[in-house]
Coordinates of C-alpha atoms and ligand atoms in Angstrom, one line a residue:
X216 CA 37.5 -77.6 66.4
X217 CA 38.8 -75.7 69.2
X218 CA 42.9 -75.1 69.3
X219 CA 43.1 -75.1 73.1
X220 CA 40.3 -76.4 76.1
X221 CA 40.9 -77.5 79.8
X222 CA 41.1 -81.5 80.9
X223 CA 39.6 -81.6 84.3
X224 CA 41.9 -84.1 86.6
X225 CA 40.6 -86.4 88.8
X226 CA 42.1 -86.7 92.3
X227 CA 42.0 -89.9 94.5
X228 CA 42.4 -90.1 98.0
X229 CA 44.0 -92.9 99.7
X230 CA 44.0 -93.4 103.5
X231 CA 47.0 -95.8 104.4
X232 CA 50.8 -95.2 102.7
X233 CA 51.8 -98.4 103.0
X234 CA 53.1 -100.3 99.7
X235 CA 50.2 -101.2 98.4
X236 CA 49.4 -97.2 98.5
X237 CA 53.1 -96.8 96.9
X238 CA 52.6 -99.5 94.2
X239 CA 48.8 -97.4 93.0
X240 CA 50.1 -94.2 92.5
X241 CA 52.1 -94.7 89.8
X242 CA 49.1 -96.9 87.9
X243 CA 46.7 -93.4 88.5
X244 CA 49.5 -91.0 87.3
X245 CA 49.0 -93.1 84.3
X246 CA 45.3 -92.5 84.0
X247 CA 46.3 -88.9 84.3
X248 CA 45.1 -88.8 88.3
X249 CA 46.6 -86.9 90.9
X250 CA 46.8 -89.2 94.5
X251 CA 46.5 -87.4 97.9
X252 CA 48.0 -89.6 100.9
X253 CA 47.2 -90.1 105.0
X254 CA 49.1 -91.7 107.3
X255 CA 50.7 -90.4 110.5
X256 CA 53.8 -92.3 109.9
X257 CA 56.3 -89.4 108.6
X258 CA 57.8 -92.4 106.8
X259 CA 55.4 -94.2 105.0
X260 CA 56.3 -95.8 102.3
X261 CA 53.8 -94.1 99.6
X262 CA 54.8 -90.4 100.9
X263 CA 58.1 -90.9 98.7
X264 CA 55.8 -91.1 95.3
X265 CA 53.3 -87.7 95.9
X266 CA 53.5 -84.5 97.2
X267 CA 50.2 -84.1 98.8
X268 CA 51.4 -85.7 102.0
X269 CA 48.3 -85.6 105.0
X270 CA 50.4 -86.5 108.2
X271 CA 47.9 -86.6 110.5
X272 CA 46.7 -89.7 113.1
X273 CA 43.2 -91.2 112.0
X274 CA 41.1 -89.6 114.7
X275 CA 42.1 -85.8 113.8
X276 CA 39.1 -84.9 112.5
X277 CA 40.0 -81.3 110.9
X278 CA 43.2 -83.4 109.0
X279 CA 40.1 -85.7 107.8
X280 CA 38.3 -83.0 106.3
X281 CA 41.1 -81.9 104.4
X282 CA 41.7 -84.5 102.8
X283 CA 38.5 -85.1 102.2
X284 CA 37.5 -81.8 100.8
X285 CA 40.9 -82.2 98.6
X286 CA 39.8 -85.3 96.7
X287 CA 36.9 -86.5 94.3
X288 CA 37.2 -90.1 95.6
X289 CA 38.8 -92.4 98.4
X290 CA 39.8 -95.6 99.1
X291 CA 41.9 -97.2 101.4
X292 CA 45.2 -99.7 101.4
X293 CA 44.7 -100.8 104.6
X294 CA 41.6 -102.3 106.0
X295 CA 42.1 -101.7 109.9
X296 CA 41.8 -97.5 109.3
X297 CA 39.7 -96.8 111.7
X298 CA 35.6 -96.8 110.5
X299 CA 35.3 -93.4 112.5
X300 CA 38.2 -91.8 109.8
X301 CA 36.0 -93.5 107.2
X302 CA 32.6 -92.3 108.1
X303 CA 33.5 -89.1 108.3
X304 CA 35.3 -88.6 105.1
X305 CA 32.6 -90.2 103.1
X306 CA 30.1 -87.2 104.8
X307 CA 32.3 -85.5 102.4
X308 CA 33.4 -87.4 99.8
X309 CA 32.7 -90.5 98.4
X310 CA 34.5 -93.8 100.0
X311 CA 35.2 -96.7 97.3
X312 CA 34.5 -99.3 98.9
X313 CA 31.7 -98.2 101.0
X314 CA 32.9 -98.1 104.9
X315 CA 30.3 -100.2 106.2
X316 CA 32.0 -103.2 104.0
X317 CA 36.0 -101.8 106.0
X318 CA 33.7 -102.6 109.2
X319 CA 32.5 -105.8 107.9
X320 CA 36.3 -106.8 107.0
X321 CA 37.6 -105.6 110.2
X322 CA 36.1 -108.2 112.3
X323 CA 36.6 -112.0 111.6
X324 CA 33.0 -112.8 113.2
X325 CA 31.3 -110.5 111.1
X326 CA 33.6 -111.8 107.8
X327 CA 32.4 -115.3 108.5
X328 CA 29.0 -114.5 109.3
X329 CA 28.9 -112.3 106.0
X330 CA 30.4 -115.2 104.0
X331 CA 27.7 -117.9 105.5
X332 CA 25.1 -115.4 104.2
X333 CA 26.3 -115.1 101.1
X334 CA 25.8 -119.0 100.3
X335 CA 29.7 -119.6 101.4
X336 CA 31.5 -122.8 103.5
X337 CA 34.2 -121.4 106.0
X338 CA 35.7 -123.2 108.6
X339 CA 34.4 -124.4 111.8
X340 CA 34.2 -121.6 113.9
X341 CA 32.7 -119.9 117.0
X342 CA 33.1 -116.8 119.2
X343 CA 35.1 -117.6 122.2
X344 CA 35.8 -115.3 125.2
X345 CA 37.0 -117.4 127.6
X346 CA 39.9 -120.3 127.7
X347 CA 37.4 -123.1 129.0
X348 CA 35.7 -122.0 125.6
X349 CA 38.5 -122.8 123.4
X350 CA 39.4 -126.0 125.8
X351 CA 35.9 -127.1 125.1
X352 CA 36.1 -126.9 121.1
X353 CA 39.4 -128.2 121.1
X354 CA 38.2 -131.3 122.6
X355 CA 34.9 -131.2 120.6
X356 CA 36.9 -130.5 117.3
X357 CA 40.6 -131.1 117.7
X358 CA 43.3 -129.4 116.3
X359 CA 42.7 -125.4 115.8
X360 CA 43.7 -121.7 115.7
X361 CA 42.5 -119.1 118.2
X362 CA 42.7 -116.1 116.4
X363 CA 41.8 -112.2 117.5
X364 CA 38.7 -111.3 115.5
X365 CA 40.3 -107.3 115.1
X366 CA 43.5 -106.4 114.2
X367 CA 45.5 -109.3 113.6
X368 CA 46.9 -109.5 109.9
X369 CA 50.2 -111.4 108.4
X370 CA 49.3 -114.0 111.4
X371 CA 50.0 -111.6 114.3
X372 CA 47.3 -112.4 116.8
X373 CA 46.7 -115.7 116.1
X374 CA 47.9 -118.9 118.2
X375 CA 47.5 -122.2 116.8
X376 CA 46.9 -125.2 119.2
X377 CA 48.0 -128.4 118.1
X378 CA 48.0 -130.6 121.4
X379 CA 46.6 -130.0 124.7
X380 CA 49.8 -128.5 125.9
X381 CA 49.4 -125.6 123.7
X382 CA 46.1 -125.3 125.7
X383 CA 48.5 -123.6 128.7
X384 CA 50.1 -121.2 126.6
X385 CA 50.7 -118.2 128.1
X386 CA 49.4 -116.3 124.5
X387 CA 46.4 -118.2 125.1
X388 CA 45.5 -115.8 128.1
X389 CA 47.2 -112.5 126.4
X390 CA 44.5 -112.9 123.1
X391 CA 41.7 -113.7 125.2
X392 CA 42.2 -110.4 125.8
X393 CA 40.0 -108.9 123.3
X394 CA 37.2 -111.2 121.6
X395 CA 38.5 -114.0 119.8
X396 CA 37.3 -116.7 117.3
X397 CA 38.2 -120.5 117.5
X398 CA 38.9 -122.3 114.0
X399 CA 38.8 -125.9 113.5
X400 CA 42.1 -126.3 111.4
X401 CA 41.8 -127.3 107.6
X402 CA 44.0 -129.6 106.0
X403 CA 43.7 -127.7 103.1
X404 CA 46.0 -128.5 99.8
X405 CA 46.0 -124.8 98.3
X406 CA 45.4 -121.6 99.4
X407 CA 44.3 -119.4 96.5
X408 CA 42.7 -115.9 96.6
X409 CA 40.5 -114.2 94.0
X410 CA 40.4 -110.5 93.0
X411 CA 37.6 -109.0 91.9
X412 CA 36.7 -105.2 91.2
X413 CA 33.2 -104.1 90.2
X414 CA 32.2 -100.9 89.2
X415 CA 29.1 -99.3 88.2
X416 CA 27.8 -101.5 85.1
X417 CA 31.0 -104.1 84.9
X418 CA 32.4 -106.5 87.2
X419 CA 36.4 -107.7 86.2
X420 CA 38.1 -111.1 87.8
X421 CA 42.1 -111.3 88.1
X422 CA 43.2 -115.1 86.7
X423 CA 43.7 -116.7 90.3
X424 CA 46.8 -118.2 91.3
X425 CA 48.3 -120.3 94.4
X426 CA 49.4 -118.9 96.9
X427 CA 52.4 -120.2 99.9
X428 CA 52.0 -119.3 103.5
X429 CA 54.4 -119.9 105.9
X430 CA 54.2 -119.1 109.6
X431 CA 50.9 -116.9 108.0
X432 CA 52.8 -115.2 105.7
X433 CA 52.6 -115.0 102.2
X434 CA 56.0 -115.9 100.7
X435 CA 54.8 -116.6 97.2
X436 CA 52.5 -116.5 94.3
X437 CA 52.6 -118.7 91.1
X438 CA 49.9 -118.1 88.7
X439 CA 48.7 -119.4 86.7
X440 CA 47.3 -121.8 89.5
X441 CA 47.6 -125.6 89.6
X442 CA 43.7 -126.7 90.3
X443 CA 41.7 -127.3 87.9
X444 CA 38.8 -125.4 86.0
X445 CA 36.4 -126.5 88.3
X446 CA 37.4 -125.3 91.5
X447 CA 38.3 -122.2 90.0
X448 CA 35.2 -121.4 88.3
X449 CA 33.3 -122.0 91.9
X450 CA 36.0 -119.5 93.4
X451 CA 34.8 -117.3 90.9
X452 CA 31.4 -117.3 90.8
X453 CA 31.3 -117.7 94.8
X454 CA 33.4 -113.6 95.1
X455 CA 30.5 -112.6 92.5
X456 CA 28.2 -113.9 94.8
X457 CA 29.6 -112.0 97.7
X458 CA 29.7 -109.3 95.5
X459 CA 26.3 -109.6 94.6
X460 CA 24.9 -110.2 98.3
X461 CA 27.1 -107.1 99.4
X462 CA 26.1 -104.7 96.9
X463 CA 29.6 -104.2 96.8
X464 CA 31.7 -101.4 94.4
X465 CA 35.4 -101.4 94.2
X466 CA 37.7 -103.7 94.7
X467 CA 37.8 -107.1 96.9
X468 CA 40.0 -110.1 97.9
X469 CA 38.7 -112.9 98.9
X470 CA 41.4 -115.8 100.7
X471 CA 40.1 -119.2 99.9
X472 CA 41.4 -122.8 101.3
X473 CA 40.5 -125.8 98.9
X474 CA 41.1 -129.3 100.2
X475 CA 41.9 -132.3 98.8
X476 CA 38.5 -133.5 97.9
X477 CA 38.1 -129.6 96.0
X478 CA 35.9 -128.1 98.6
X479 CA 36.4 -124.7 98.6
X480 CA 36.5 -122.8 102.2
X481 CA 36.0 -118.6 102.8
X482 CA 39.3 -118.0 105.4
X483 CA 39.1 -113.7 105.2
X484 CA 38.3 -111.0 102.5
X485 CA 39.7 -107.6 102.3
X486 CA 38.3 -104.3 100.5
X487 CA 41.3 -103.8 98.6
X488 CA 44.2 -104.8 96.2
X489 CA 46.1 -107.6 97.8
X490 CA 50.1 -108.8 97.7
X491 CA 48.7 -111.8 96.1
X492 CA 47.7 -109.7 93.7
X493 CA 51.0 -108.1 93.2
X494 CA 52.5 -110.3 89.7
X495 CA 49.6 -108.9 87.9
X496 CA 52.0 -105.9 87.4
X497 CA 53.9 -107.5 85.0
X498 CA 51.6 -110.9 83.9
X499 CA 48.1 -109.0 83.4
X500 CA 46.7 -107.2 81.0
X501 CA 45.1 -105.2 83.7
X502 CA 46.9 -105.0 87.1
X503 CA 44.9 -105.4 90.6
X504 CA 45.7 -102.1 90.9
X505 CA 44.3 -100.8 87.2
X506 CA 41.1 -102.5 88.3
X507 CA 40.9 -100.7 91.6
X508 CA 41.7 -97.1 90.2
X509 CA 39.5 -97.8 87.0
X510 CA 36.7 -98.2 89.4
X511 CA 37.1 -95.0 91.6
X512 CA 37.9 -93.3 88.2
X513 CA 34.5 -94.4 86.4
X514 CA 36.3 -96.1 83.5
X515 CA 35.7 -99.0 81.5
X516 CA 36.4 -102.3 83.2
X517 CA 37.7 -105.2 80.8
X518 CA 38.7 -108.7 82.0
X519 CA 42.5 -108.8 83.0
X520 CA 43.9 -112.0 81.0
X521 CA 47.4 -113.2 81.1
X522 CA 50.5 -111.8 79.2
X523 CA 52.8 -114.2 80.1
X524 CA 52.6 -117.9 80.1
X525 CA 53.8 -118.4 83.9
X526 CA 54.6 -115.6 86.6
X527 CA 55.9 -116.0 90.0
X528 CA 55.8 -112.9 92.8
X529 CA 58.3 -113.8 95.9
X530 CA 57.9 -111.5 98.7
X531 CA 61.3 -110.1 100.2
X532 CA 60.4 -110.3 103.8
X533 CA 62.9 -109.1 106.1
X534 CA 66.7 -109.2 105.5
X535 CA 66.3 -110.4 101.8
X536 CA 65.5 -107.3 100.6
X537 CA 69.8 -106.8 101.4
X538 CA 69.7 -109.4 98.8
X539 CA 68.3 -107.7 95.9
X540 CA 71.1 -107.6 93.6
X541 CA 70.6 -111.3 92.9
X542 CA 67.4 -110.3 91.1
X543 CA 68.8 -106.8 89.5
X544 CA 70.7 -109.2 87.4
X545 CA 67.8 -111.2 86.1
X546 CA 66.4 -109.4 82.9
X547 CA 63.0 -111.3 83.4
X548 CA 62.4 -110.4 87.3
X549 CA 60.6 -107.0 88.2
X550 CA 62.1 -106.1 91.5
X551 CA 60.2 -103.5 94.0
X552 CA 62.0 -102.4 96.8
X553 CA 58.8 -100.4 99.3
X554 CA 62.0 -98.0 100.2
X555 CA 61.2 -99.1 104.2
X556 CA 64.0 -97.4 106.5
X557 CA 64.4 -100.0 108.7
X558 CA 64.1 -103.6 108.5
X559 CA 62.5 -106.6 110.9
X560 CA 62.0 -110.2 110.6
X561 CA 59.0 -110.8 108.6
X562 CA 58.4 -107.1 107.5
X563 CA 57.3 -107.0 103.7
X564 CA 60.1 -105.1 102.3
X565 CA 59.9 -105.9 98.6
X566 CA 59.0 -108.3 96.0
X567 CA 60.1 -109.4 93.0
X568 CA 58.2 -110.9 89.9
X569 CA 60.1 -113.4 87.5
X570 CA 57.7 -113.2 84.4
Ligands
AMP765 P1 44.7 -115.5 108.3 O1 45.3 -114.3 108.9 O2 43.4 -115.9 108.9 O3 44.6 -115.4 106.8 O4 45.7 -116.7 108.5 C1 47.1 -116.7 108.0 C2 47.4 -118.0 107.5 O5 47.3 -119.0 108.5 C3 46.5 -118.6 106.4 O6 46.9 -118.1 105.1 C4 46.7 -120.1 106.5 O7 48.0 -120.4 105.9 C5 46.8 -120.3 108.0 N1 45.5 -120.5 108.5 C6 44.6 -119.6 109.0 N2 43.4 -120.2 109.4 C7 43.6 -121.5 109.2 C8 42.7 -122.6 109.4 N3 41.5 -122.5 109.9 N4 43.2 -123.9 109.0 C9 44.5 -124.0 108.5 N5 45.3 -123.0 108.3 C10 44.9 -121.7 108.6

């Protein structure tokens, strides 16, 4: 036996330093990996956690390389990084998930389209470009949501119309804009999103809970989730079939609406851990985020099962984050404050799991 030997270290590079960059890097410290961030905001939140700080804008291509050439694997936190920052890294570098699946997820036609491929109901849709368009399926359909198909995310970019008033909205004019999509509305009863990471022999499913939108934000997750076994089987084996028709690797969320009847609806995936995905921190055996750095790490992939009988993640949006000593004095709440300078209504600040 040899007294003394060197233990290579992985390193993992994540474009985005946004919390959900923030909330990984302590989860790859523990798997003994060394995280390399990019984002041009001085500020971001994930820059306080690692000293390999890229501060460069997505389309400086000799920053790219860099980083690139500084890390064994990337991923992203953030699905709108631009596909041109991807493409070039990956020349370089491997890119979990693959890029071509970012520019599937950046665009709401091609998510949809995807989805109907993949054996999936999603709402009534089409492609609109024009406000005689959206007239014309509102009249067709009834109520709806006009929503940008890139860009748009915590429902920024989206306008709902609800009566023919809403039809002269000045919004209306300023999203027609860019392309847009038209949704028939869904009087759904849940929303629920499944997580899913797959690596290169093993595929590993979070336990799904509900999750509670307001003005299309998500204010809350309780897990474990109300429906029954049935619906959530089908939302299970439906993300391995996108999995399966996408070839995918990494991680993936997919956002789900399930109606009354139990039908289950694709709204929107994303190539990435999720803030739905947030109380497996503290009620997984595996996090969301253990999955996705177990994957870009090549290690074994067991299913995540629940620790605690009932967890709840409530997002601190805003000013409530100035109310966190409420939950500092609860012994059973995990509070995370993203360390954000400044705060705005609806700006994810924090969260805080009661488990
Ligand atoms: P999205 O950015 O598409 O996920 O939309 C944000 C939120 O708006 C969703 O989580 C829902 O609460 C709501 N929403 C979006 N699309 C629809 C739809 N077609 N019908 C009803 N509610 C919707």
């Amino acid at each position: 036996m040899t007294a003394e030997g060197s233990l290579p270290r992985k390193t993992i590079g994540i474009f985005g330093g946004g919390q959900l960059a923030r909330l990984m890097i302590p989860v790859a410290a523990r798997y003994g990996a060394l995280c390399h961030v990019f984002d041009a905001d001085p500020h971001a939140p994930a820059f306080d956690l690692t000293p390999h700080q890229h501060r460069a804008s997505f389309d400086d291509t000799a920053a790219i390389d860099r980083f690139a050439h500084a890390c064994d694997v990337i991923t992203c936190e953030f699905e709108n990084i631009p596909i041109t920052a991807l493409q070039r890294a990956a020349q370089i570098t491997p890119v979990i998930p693959d890029p071509n699946h970012f520019a599937m997820a950046q665009d709401r036609l091609h998510e949809k389209t995807m989805a109907q491929k993949a054996g999936l109901s999603v709402p009534l849709f089409a492609s609109v470009t024009h406000k005689d368009e959206v007239k014309g399926f509102f009249n067709q359909h009834g109520p709806a949501i006009l929503k940008r198909r890139c860009g748009g995310y915590d429902g920024k970019g989206q306008k709902r119309i609800l009566t023919s008033a809403d039809l002269q909205d000045e919004s209306l004019s300023f999203l027609l804009e860019g392309p847009c999509l038209i949704e028939a509305l869904v009087p759904f009863t849940h929303e629920i999103s499944t997580i899913a990471a797959r690596g290169v022999s093993e595929t590993a499913l979070l336990p799904i809970g509900d999750n509670h939108h307001h003005q299309g934000i998500l204010r809350k997750t309780s897990v474990p989730s109300s429906l029954p076994d049935v619906v959530l089987d089908l939302a299970r084996q439906q993300t391995f079939a996108v999995m399966n028709h996408l070839n995918y690797q990494g991680i993936l969320t997919i956002e789900w609406f399930v109606t009354a009847q139990g039908s289950l609806l694709f709204n929107e995936c994303a190539p990435r851990v999720h803030n739905s995905g947030h109380w497996s921190l503290e009620g997984s055996s595996l996090s969301q985020f253990d999955m996705a750095i177990r994957v870009l790490l090549g290690m074994p992939l067991p299913d995540p099962v629940f620790v605690s009988p009932r967890v709840e993640m409530l997002n601190l949006l805003g000013d409530a984050i100035q109310q966190r000593d409420v939950y500092e004095r609860c012994p059973r709440a995990a509070l995370y404050d993203y360390g954000k300078p400044i705060f705005r209504s609806g700006r994810k600040m924090g969260h805080v799991t009661f488990f």
